[in-house]
Coordinates of C-alpha atoms in Angstrom, one line a residue:
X1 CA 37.5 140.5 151.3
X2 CA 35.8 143.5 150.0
X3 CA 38.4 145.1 148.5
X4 CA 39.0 142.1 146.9
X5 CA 35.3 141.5 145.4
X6 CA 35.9 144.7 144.2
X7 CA 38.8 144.7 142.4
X8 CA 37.5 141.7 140.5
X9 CA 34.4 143.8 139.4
X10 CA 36.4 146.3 137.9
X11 CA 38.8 144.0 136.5
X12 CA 38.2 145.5 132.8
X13 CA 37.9 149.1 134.1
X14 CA 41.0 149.1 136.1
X15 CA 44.4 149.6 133.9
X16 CA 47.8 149.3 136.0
X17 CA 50.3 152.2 135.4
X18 CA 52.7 152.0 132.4
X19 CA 50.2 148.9 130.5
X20 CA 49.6 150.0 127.1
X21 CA 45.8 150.7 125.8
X22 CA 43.9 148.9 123.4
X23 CA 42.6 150.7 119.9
X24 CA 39.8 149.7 118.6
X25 CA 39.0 151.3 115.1
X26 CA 35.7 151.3 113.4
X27 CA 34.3 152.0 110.4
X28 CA 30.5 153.6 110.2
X29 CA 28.0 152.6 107.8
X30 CA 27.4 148.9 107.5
X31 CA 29.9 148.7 111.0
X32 CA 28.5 150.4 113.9
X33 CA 25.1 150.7 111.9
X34 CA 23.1 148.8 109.4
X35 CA 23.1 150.7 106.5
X36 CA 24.7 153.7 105.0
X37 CA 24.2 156.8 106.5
X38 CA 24.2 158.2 102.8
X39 CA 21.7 156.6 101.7
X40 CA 19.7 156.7 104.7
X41 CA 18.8 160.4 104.7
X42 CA 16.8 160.1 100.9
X43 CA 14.3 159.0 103.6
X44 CA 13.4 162.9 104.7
X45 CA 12.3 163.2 101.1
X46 CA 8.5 163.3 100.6
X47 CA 9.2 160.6 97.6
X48 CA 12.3 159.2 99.5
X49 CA 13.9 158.9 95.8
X50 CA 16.3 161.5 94.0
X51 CA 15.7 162.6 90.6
X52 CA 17.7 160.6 87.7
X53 CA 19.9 163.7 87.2
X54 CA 20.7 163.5 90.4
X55 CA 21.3 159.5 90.8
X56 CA 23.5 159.8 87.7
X57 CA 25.8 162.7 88.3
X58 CA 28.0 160.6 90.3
X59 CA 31.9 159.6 89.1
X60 CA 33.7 157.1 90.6
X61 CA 35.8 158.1 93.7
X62 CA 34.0 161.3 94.0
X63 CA 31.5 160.0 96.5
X64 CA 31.5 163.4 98.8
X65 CA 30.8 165.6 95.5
X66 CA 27.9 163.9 95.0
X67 CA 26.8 163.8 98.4
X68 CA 26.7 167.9 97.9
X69 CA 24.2 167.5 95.4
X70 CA 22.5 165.6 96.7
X71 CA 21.9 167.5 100.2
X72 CA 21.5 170.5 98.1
X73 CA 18.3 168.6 96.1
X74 CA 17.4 167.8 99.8
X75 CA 17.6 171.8 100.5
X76 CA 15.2 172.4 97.6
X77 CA 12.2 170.4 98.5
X78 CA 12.5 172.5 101.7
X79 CA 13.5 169.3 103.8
X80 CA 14.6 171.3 106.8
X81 CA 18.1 170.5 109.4
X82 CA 15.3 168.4 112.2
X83 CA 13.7 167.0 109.2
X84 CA 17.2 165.4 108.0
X85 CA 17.9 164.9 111.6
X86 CA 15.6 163.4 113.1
X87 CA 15.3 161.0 110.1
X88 CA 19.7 159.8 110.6
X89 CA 18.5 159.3 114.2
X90 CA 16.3 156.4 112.9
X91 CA 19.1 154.1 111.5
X92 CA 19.5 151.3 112.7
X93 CA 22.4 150.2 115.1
X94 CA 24.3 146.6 113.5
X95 CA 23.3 144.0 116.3
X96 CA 25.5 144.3 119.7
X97 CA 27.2 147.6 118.6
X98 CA 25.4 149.6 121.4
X99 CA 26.9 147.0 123.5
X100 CA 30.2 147.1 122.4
X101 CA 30.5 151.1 122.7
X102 CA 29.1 150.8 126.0
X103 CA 31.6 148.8 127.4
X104 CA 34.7 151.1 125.6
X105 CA 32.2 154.2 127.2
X106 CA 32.4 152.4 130.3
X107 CA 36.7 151.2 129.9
X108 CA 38.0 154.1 128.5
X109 CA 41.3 154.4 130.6
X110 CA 42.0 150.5 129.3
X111 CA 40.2 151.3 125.4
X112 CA 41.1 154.0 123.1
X113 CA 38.0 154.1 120.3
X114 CA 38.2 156.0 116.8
X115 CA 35.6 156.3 113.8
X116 CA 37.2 156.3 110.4
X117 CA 34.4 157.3 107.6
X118 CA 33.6 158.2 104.6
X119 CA 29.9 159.8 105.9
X120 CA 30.1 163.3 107.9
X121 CA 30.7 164.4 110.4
X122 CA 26.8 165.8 111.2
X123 CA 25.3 162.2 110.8
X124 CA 27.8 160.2 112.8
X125 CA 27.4 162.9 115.8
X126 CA 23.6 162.9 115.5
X127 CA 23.0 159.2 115.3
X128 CA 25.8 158.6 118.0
X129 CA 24.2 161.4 119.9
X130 CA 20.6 160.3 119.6
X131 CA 22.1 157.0 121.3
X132 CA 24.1 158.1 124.1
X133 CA 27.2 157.1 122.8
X134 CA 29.3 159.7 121.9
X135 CA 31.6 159.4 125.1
X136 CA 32.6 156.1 123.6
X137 CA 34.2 157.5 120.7
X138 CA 37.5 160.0 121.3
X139 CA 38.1 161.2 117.5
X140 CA 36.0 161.0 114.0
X141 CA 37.9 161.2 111.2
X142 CA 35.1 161.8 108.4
X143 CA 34.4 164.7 105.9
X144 CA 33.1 168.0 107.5
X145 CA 29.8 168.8 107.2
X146 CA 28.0 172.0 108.2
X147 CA 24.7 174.1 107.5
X148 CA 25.0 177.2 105.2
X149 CA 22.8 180.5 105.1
X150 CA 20.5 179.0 103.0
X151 CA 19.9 176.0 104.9
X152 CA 21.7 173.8 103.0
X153 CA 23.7 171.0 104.1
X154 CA 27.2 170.9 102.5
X155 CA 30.2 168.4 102.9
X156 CA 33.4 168.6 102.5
X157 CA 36.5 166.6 101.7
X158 CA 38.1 165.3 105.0
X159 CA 41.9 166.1 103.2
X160 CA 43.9 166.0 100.0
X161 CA 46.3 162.5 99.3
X162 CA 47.9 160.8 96.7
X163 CA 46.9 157.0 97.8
X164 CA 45.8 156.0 94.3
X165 CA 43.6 153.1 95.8
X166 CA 41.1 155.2 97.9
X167 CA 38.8 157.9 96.8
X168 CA 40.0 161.6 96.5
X169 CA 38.4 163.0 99.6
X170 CA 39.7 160.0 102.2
X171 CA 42.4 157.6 102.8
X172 CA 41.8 156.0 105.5
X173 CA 45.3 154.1 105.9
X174 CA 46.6 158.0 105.9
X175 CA 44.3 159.2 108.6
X176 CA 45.6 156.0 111.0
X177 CA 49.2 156.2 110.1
X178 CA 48.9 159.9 111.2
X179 CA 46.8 159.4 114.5
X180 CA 49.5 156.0 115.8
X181 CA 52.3 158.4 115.0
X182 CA 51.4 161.0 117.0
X183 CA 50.5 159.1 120.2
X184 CA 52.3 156.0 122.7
X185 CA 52.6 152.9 121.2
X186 CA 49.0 150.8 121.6
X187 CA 49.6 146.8 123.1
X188 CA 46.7 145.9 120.6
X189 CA 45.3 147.7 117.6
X190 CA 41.4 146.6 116.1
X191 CA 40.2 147.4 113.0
X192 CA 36.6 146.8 112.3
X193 CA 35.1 147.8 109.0
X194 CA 33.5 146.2 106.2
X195 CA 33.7 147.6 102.8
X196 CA 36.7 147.9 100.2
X197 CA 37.9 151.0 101.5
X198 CA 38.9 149.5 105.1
X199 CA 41.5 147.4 103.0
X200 CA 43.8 150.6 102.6
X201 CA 44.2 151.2 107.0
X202 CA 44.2 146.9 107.3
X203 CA 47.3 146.8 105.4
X204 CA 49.3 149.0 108.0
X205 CA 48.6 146.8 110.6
X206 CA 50.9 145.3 112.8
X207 CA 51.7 141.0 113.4
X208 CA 49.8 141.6 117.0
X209 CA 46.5 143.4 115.7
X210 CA 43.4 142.1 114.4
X211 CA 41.7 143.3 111.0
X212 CA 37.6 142.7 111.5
X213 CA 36.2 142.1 108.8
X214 CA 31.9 141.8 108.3
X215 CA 31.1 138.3 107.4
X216 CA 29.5 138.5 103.7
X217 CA 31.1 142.1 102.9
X218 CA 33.7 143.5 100.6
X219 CA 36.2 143.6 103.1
X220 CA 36.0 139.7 103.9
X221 CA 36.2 138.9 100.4
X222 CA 39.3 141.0 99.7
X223 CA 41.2 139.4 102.5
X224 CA 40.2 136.3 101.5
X225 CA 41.7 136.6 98.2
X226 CA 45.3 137.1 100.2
X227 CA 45.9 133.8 100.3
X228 CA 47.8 134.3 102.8
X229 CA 50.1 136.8 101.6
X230 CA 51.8 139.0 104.6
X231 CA 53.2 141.2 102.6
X232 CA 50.4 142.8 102.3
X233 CA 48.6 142.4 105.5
X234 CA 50.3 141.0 108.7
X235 CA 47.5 141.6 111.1
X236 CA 45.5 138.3 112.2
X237 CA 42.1 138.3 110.5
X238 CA 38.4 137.9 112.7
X239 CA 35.3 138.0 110.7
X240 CA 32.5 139.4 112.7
X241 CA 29.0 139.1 112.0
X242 CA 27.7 141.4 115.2
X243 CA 29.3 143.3 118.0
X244 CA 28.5 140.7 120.5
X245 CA 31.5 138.9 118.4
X246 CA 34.0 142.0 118.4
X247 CA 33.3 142.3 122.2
X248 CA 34.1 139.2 123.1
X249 CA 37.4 139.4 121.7
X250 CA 38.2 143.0 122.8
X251 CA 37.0 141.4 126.7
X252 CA 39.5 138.4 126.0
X253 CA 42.5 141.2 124.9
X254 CA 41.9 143.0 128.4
X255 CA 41.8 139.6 130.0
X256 CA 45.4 138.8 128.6

């Protein structure tokens, strides 16, 4: 009877050989936390504002660009590496999240887990890190970021495409197609994000998998506006307003 108890504890954590793995794919800002990471680290600033030649240097699609100047303003008010950190470690968490990674932390032979983003690759470690959740996570796909000699935080583009609907430094329908390719066929595939740039990866999706969508967001509205239409996404659509809602139906796809 023990054995038995037991196995029904472990129901979720237990995957048979040859069943296929779940993929759950998330987004960052305004996904696993509740504002943009981007944004977010103005806060180390004495001011917390950038100067208007700053603010108004950025062009359309060349988010990452920008994001160098701005670090590098950040470098010049002598805003040092565990000031910026220690700030990015203050963002909030969207409701449930911590939840939901803990349970793929804690299912990771029956959950695969990926971050797709257009932050970098220092604030997503840092603010999973500060949380205890990096084991949850097996890949980020973002732009890389590093510190130079100078002290200077500087990001990078995460590759070159030619997907003339996302901006130059990330496409994330690219970065998915690559990373399914390259590994066993998953029995379910999630995608949770939020904002117009999660439309690209949704679109790739199969009849079977799910495209999350935040309640209120660009992404919702964009699908919305589909009518319908599976030729251009085929996946079955969730909205999601916290991760108490995206864990229920990962818990349900297990179940199944």
């Amino acid at each position: 009877m023990r054995r038995v108890n037991d196995e029904k504890k472990t129901s979720y954590r237990k995957c048979q050989r040859g069943t296929m793995k779940t993929l759950m794919v998330f987004d960052f800002d305004h996904t696993v936390v509740d504002d943009n990471s981007d944004t977010w680290v103005i806060r180390c600033l004495p001011d917390q504002t950038l100067p208007d030649t700053v603010k108004n240097s950025y062009r359309k699609g060349h988010w990452t660009e920008f994001m160098g100047r701005v670090m590098n303003y950040i470098g010049d008010q002598e805003v040092g590496p565990d000031r910026i950190r220690s700030v990015m470690e203050s963002i909030p968490f969207t409701a449930g999240m911590t939840d939901l990674l803990t349970f793929i932390s804690e299912n990771k032979n029956a959950v695969d887990c990926i971050v797709i983003s257009d932050a970098n690759t220092l604030f997503i470690d840092w603010i999973l890190g500060a949380a205890g959740l990096l084991a949850a996570v097996d890949h980020v796909f973002t732009n890389p970021a590093s510190f130079n000699e100078r002290g200077r935080m500087e990001v990078r583009r995460h590759h070159d495409h030619d997907c003339r609907h996302c901006p130059v430094n990330l496409c994330k329908r690219r970065v998915l197609e690559v990373y399914l390719a390259e590994r066993s066929e998953y029995r379910r595939v999630f995608y949770v994000g939020d904002g117009g740039n999660d439309f690209c990866p949704a679109s790739c999706l199969r009849g079977r998998d799910a495209v999350m969508p935040r309640k209120g967001y660009a992404l919702e509205k964009l699908l919305a506006g589909l009518d319908g239409r599976e030729d251009k996404v085929r996946a079955q659509v969730i909205s999601w307003s916290s991760g108490t809602e995206i864990l229920e139906e990962l818990k349900a796809t297990l179940r199944s």
